[in-house]
């Protein structure tokens, strides 16, 4: 390994490329652990759905479809915008990257705002699963409550991931504005992009599970 | 062997910065290993004290502590601390952290800052757990079975669970770092089949960290949600399914058993060839057995649940797979024996510990087959037989291997030799004390003494007193290294680069290594166990 290398390279790497590839590999591995994290949740969700289908169907009918769908569209758009920024920095267009990051983070904030509104509506409708007075009654109550447990755990965990993503994207925007990135070095942009797309993908899986499957039955 | 690289004397990592700040903000994998080693030693002695109190209680049939409640909190504390804050992280974060980059000719791990962050996460998790355990404790056992843990247990369940959740992310960070490092930072010429088995074992361990720990994390999230809000996910009284918890818990916690023992297998695979002056027998078999254990280990978790009421067909499959996972473990044992066969064996302290590992691991592994048998498990489930079985693997096996590694790499880590004679004595004492403590527990369990009770019928007293007496010997044996290793830090003989004439890149650099490990990155041209010097006599150290 050579001793004189690009400024961002740690001493254990041969060159900037070696380091960049390792960082990207690290993010992929981290996402693998995230798949197992959400995967465990989704697996138990599907198991419980098979166990108590009526309750889960009834529970799913109470969800606010328009917010979920809007959020799905928002997130897909945000990943597209971020990808535009990434393509821009690969040819050295820093201002474009800054704008794309700002827009991505902005969409993320709108997502969380809508999510808060959705939770507010849910609570107003007595859908908090621990409440003494729960909206669903009779044979659907137990399964319905379980559905809403999963709903709140999953959406809360996803929102936490979103919040971390917004901070990361904003950080990329600030660094880009400071002139840290260029056509030949922009590893953090790629790494954060992987994370953001993953959080987006989680919603793509959660969306049918929450809003669609129950409505189709 | 690789070329020898350092020509000039540079500052060792220990001398490179003397302030507290230079330690607490270090990104040097060697210093982080030291930070971790100090922390887990504290946890080891806290967990050990709880064990001592457990053994004290069991001296008399009615329970010397008189209180079942206190006893429950003690064994929970012992289990939680020992499993999550000692055994799971111990070898990877200390020995692995220190040795892996040196062994593969790298100057640090791939992500040094994440390595430091993992130590802070570990300390934060540990602080959470310790707060809860000392502020009144938890009486659920280390397994946190629902609904006991979610709706019935008194105490700070959520705080302990939060501690485990946080420290889980610290091990994920370590595993991630190891996998990327082993893939990306190997020295030129260090192909996969030239890697020491140690690296393969820690690689397999890291993969389990990455794939199993997140499932535990989500399980603990659901458990905490149930406990805080009293909703039924696992509690059948309010609409949950308790078996769901057990499945998810063991999906992590069974592979976690291999997290705990695979590093030990890697360690003895380094030590036995060195002190037998012979190449490791059947290198590729040992390598692929590590991988096989990591893979099959993911599909045997149901053998913890044979008497839980799970489907008998599932039990049959889990039983069969549990037998399968014993095969690669057994192959390894034969490979270690094959390595020693016709070797020139030197009984230095690391070798005595490593031999202890092989013997005790074999005993623990074979009794595991009893427990994997569906019919036998009905009789043995939840008895002291199970306690003895996993302590043979975890304590007899893994803790021995940890001490083996500590002694083997002590000259490299500290630049000092430990006192050989007293170390040999401690190793033998540990083996003796261990068997004294846990052999009676096999018999107790077979005779039907259940685990987790603070009192027992009087006919079990003799065996229990034997076990407690053994525990006091074991405690002395664990305390000994604390003294003589500390002594050696100041008074020990200066260590040469390669006191054991061992193969491997870590022995080609200074003892203790310089901050950047190697001045010039070494190039590797041969296999990992090139001991073609059967008549070499090791320096009397």
PDB file of C-alpha atoms in Angstrom, chain A residues 41-178:
ATOM      1  CA  UNK A  41     -41.100  -7.829  12.882  1.00  0.00           C
ATOM      2  CA  UNK A  42     -42.725  -8.550   9.530  1.00  0.00           C
ATOM      3  CA  UNK A  43     -42.456 -12.309  10.017  1.00  0.00           C
ATOM      4  CA  UNK A  44     -44.230 -12.161  13.395  1.00  0.00           C
ATOM      5  CA  UNK A  45     -46.771  -9.826  11.867  1.00  0.00           C
ATOM      6  CA  UNK A  46     -47.564 -12.315   9.084  1.00  0.00           C
ATOM      7  CA  UNK A  47     -47.659 -15.173  11.589  1.00  0.00           C
ATOM      8  CA  UNK A  48     -50.155 -13.325  13.796  1.00  0.00           C
ATOM      9  CA  UNK A  49     -52.218 -12.397  10.743  1.00  0.00           C
ATOM     10  CA  UNK A  50     -52.587 -16.069   9.862  1.00  0.00           C
ATOM     11  CA  UNK A  51     -53.403 -16.829  13.457  1.00  0.00           C
ATOM     12  CA  UNK A  52     -56.153 -14.190  13.821  1.00  0.00           C
ATOM     13  CA  UNK A  53     -57.226 -13.194  10.286  1.00  0.00           C
ATOM     14  CA  UNK A  54     -60.592 -11.616  11.207  1.00  0.00           C
ATOM     15  CA  UNK A  55     -59.124  -9.243  13.730  1.00  0.00           C
ATOM     16  CA  UNK A  56     -56.325  -8.231  11.403  1.00  0.00           C
ATOM     17  CA  UNK A  57     -58.734  -7.602   8.542  1.00  0.00           C
ATOM     18  CA  UNK A  58     -60.977  -5.515  10.756  1.00  0.00           C
ATOM     19  CA  UNK A  59     -57.969  -3.649  12.124  1.00  0.00           C
ATOM     20  CA  UNK A  60     -56.613  -2.886   8.656  1.00  0.00           C
ATOM     21  CA  UNK A  61     -59.949  -1.369   7.604  1.00  0.00           C
ATOM     22  CA  UNK A  62     -59.476   1.321  10.245  1.00  0.00           C
ATOM     23  CA  UNK A  63     -56.185   2.590   8.792  1.00  0.00           C
ATOM     24  CA  UNK A  64     -56.048   5.931   6.976  1.00  0.00           C
ATOM     25  CA  UNK A  65     -55.415   4.823   3.404  1.00  0.00           C
ATOM     26  CA  UNK A  66     -54.903   8.247   1.851  1.00  0.00           C
ATOM     27  CA  UNK A  67     -52.083   9.197   4.208  1.00  0.00           C
ATOM     28  CA  UNK A  68     -50.291   5.898   3.714  1.00  0.00           C
ATOM     29  CA  UNK A  69     -50.564   6.155  -0.040  1.00  0.00           C
ATOM     30  CA  UNK A  70     -49.468   9.788  -0.123  1.00  0.00           C
ATOM     31  CA  UNK A  71     -46.487   8.886   2.019  1.00  0.00           C
ATOM     32  CA  UNK A  72     -45.604   6.028  -0.322  1.00  0.00           C
ATOM     33  CA  UNK A  73     -45.627   8.419  -3.275  1.00  0.00           C
ATOM     34  CA  UNK A  74     -43.602  10.966  -1.313  1.00  0.00           C
ATOM     35  CA  UNK A  75     -40.915   8.482  -0.336  1.00  0.00           C
ATOM     36  CA  UNK A  76     -40.533   7.040  -3.827  1.00  0.00           C
ATOM     37  CA  UNK A  77     -40.186  10.593  -5.143  1.00  0.00           C
ATOM     38  CA  UNK A  78     -37.617  11.446  -2.474  1.00  0.00           C
ATOM     39  CA  UNK A  79     -35.416   8.500  -3.422  1.00  0.00           C
ATOM     40  CA  UNK A  80     -35.689   9.546  -7.059  1.00  0.00           C
ATOM     41  CA  UNK A  81     -34.659  13.100  -6.177  1.00  0.00           C
ATOM     42  CA  UNK A  82     -31.741  11.885  -4.084  1.00  0.00           C
ATOM     43  CA  UNK A  83     -30.612   9.644  -6.935  1.00  0.00           C
ATOM     44  CA  UNK A  84     -30.682  12.703  -9.217  1.00  0.00           C
ATOM     45  CA  UNK A  85     -28.386  14.474  -6.776  1.00  0.00           C
ATOM     46  CA  UNK A  86     -26.072  11.491  -6.716  1.00  0.00           C
ATOM     47  CA  UNK A  87     -25.936  11.415 -10.512  1.00  0.00           C
ATOM     48  CA  UNK A  88     -25.198  15.167 -10.459  1.00  0.00           C
ATOM     49  CA  UNK A  89     -22.235  14.905  -8.094  1.00  0.00           C
ATOM     50  CA  UNK A  90     -20.740  12.151 -10.213  1.00  0.00           C
ATOM     51  CA  UNK A  91     -20.235  14.802 -12.891  1.00  0.00           C
ATOM     52  CA  UNK A  92     -19.250  17.394 -10.318  1.00  0.00           C
ATOM     53  CA  UNK A  93     -22.462  19.455 -10.121  1.00  0.00           C
ATOM     54  CA  UNK A  94     -22.365  20.425  -6.463  1.00  0.00           C
ATOM     55  CA  UNK A  95     -25.234  22.947  -6.464  1.00  0.00           C
ATOM     56  CA  UNK A  96     -27.562  20.379  -7.965  1.00  0.00           C
ATOM     57  CA  UNK A  97     -26.620  17.934  -5.182  1.00  0.00           C
ATOM     58  CA  UNK A  98     -27.328  20.552  -2.510  1.00  0.00           C
ATOM     59  CA  UNK A  99     -30.760  21.273  -3.954  1.00  0.00           C
ATOM     60  CA  UNK A 100     -31.597  17.594  -4.309  1.00  0.00           C
ATOM     61  CA  UNK A 101     -30.587  16.924  -0.716  1.00  0.00           C
ATOM     62  CA  UNK A 102     -32.666  19.840   0.512  1.00  0.00           C
ATOM     63  CA  UNK A 103     -35.669  18.599  -1.418  1.00  0.00           C
ATOM     64  CA  UNK A 104     -35.169  15.021  -0.182  1.00  0.00           C
ATOM     65  CA  UNK A 105     -34.944  16.124   3.439  1.00  0.00           C
ATOM     66  CA  UNK A 106     -37.950  18.388   2.899  1.00  0.00           C
ATOM     67  CA  UNK A 107     -40.033  15.497   1.579  1.00  0.00           C
ATOM     68  CA  UNK A 108     -38.875  13.472   4.570  1.00  0.00           C
ATOM     69  CA  UNK A 109     -40.135  16.173   6.933  1.00  0.00           C
ATOM     70  CA  UNK A 110     -43.506  16.227   5.149  1.00  0.00           C
ATOM     71  CA  UNK A 111     -43.638  12.439   5.508  1.00  0.00           C
ATOM     72  CA  UNK A 112     -43.126  12.684   9.252  1.00  0.00           C
ATOM     73  CA  UNK A 113     -45.664  15.508   9.484  1.00  0.00           C
ATOM     74  CA  UNK A 114     -48.260  13.365   7.736  1.00  0.00           C
ATOM     75  CA  UNK A 115     -47.328  10.455   9.962  1.00  0.00           C
ATOM     76  CA  UNK A 116     -47.963  12.560  13.068  1.00  0.00           C
ATOM     77  CA  UNK A 117     -51.318  13.621  11.646  1.00  0.00           C
ATOM     78  CA  UNK A 118     -52.132   9.970  10.971  1.00  0.00           C
ATOM     79  CA  UNK A 119     -51.270   8.934  14.530  1.00  0.00           C
ATOM     80  CA  UNK A 120     -53.423  11.797  15.776  1.00  0.00           C
ATOM     81  CA  UNK A 121     -56.378  10.545  13.740  1.00  0.00           C
ATOM     82  CA  UNK A 122     -55.773   6.972  14.921  1.00  0.00           C
ATOM     83  CA  UNK A 123     -55.745   7.993  18.566  1.00  0.00           C
ATOM     84  CA  UNK A 124     -58.896  10.059  18.105  1.00  0.00           C
ATOM     85  CA  UNK A 125     -60.552   6.964  16.669  1.00  0.00           C
ATOM     86  CA  UNK A 126     -59.652   4.944  19.807  1.00  0.00           C
ATOM     87  CA  UNK A 127     -57.240   2.712  17.970  1.00  0.00           C
ATOM     88  CA  UNK A 128     -54.472   2.737  20.601  1.00  0.00           C
ATOM     89  CA  UNK A 129     -54.208  -1.005  21.359  1.00  0.00           C
ATOM     90  CA  UNK A 130     -53.550  -0.532  25.071  1.00  0.00           C
ATOM     91  CA  UNK A 131     -56.592   1.678  25.641  1.00  0.00           C
ATOM     92  CA  UNK A 132     -59.373   0.373  27.851  1.00  0.00           C
ATOM     93  CA  UNK A 133     -61.935   1.579  25.311  1.00  0.00           C
ATOM     94  CA  UNK A 134     -60.805   0.161  21.954  1.00  0.00           C
ATOM     95  CA  UNK A 135     -62.767   0.797  18.785  1.00  0.00           C
ATOM     96  CA  UNK A 136     -63.102  -2.850  17.708  1.00  0.00           C
ATOM     97  CA  UNK A 137     -65.203  -5.168  19.840  1.00  0.00           C
ATOM     98  CA  UNK A 138     -66.302  -8.784  20.085  1.00  0.00           C
ATOM     99  CA  UNK A 139     -64.427 -11.477  18.192  1.00  0.00           C
ATOM    100  CA  UNK A 140     -62.349  -8.943  16.344  1.00  0.00           C
ATOM    101  CA  UNK A 141     -61.052  -7.168  19.439  1.00  0.00           C
ATOM    102  CA  UNK A 142     -58.054  -9.402  20.258  1.00  0.00           C
ATOM    103  CA  UNK A 143     -56.745  -9.669  16.686  1.00  0.00           C
ATOM    104  CA  UNK A 144     -57.572  -6.030  16.047  1.00  0.00           C
ATOM    105  CA  UNK A 145     -55.554  -4.910  19.036  1.00  0.00           C
ATOM    106  CA  UNK A 146     -52.646  -7.088  17.895  1.00  0.00           C
ATOM    107  CA  UNK A 147     -52.795  -5.507  14.436  1.00  0.00           C
ATOM    108  CA  UNK A 148     -52.586  -2.069  16.013  1.00  0.00           C
ATOM    109  CA  UNK A 149     -49.665  -3.115  18.208  1.00  0.00           C
ATOM    110  CA  UNK A 150     -47.764  -4.050  15.078  1.00  0.00           C
ATOM    111  CA  UNK A 151     -48.940  -0.899  13.348  1.00  0.00           C
ATOM    112  CA  UNK A 152     -47.615   1.407  16.040  1.00  0.00           C
ATOM    113  CA  UNK A 153     -44.356  -0.485  16.595  1.00  0.00           C
ATOM    114  CA  UNK A 154     -43.614  -0.671  12.860  1.00  0.00           C
ATOM    115  CA  UNK A 155     -44.526   2.908  12.003  1.00  0.00           C
ATOM    116  CA  UNK A 156     -42.657   4.256  15.038  1.00  0.00           C
ATOM    117  CA  UNK A 157     -39.505   2.309  14.168  1.00  0.00           C
ATOM    118  CA  UNK A 158     -39.799   3.423  10.577  1.00  0.00           C
ATOM    119  CA  UNK A 159     -40.262   7.044  11.654  1.00  0.00           C
ATOM    120  CA  UNK A 160     -37.122   6.823  13.801  1.00  0.00           C
ATOM    121  CA  UNK A 161     -35.222   5.576  10.748  1.00  0.00           C
ATOM    122  CA  UNK A 162     -36.704   8.430   8.713  1.00  0.00           C
ATOM    123  CA  UNK A 163     -35.615  10.992  11.284  1.00  0.00           C
ATOM    124  CA  UNK A 164     -32.051   9.631  11.246  1.00  0.00           C
ATOM    125  CA  UNK A 165     -32.173   9.701   7.442  1.00  0.00           C
ATOM    126  CA  UNK A 166     -33.309  13.332   7.359  1.00  0.00           C
ATOM    127  CA  UNK A 167     -30.427  14.335   9.617  1.00  0.00           C
ATOM    128  CA  UNK A 168     -27.988  12.373   7.447  1.00  0.00           C
ATOM    129  CA  UNK A 169     -29.272  13.916   4.212  1.00  0.00           C
ATOM    130  CA  UNK A 170     -29.130  17.404   5.740  1.00  0.00           C
ATOM    131  CA  UNK A 171     -25.566  16.687   6.826  1.00  0.00           C
ATOM    132  CA  UNK A 172     -24.708  15.695   3.249  1.00  0.00           C
ATOM    133  CA  UNK A 173     -26.257  18.955   2.008  1.00  0.00           C
ATOM    134  CA  UNK A 174     -24.177  21.015   4.448  1.00  0.00           C
ATOM    135  CA  UNK A 175     -20.976  19.201   3.571  1.00  0.00           C
ATOM    136  CA  UNK A 176     -21.716  19.566  -0.136  1.00  0.00           C
ATOM    137  CA  UNK A 177     -22.284  23.304   0.318  1.00  0.00           C
ATOM    138  CA  UNK A 178     -18.937  23.513   2.105  1.00  0.00           C
TER     139      UNK A 178
END
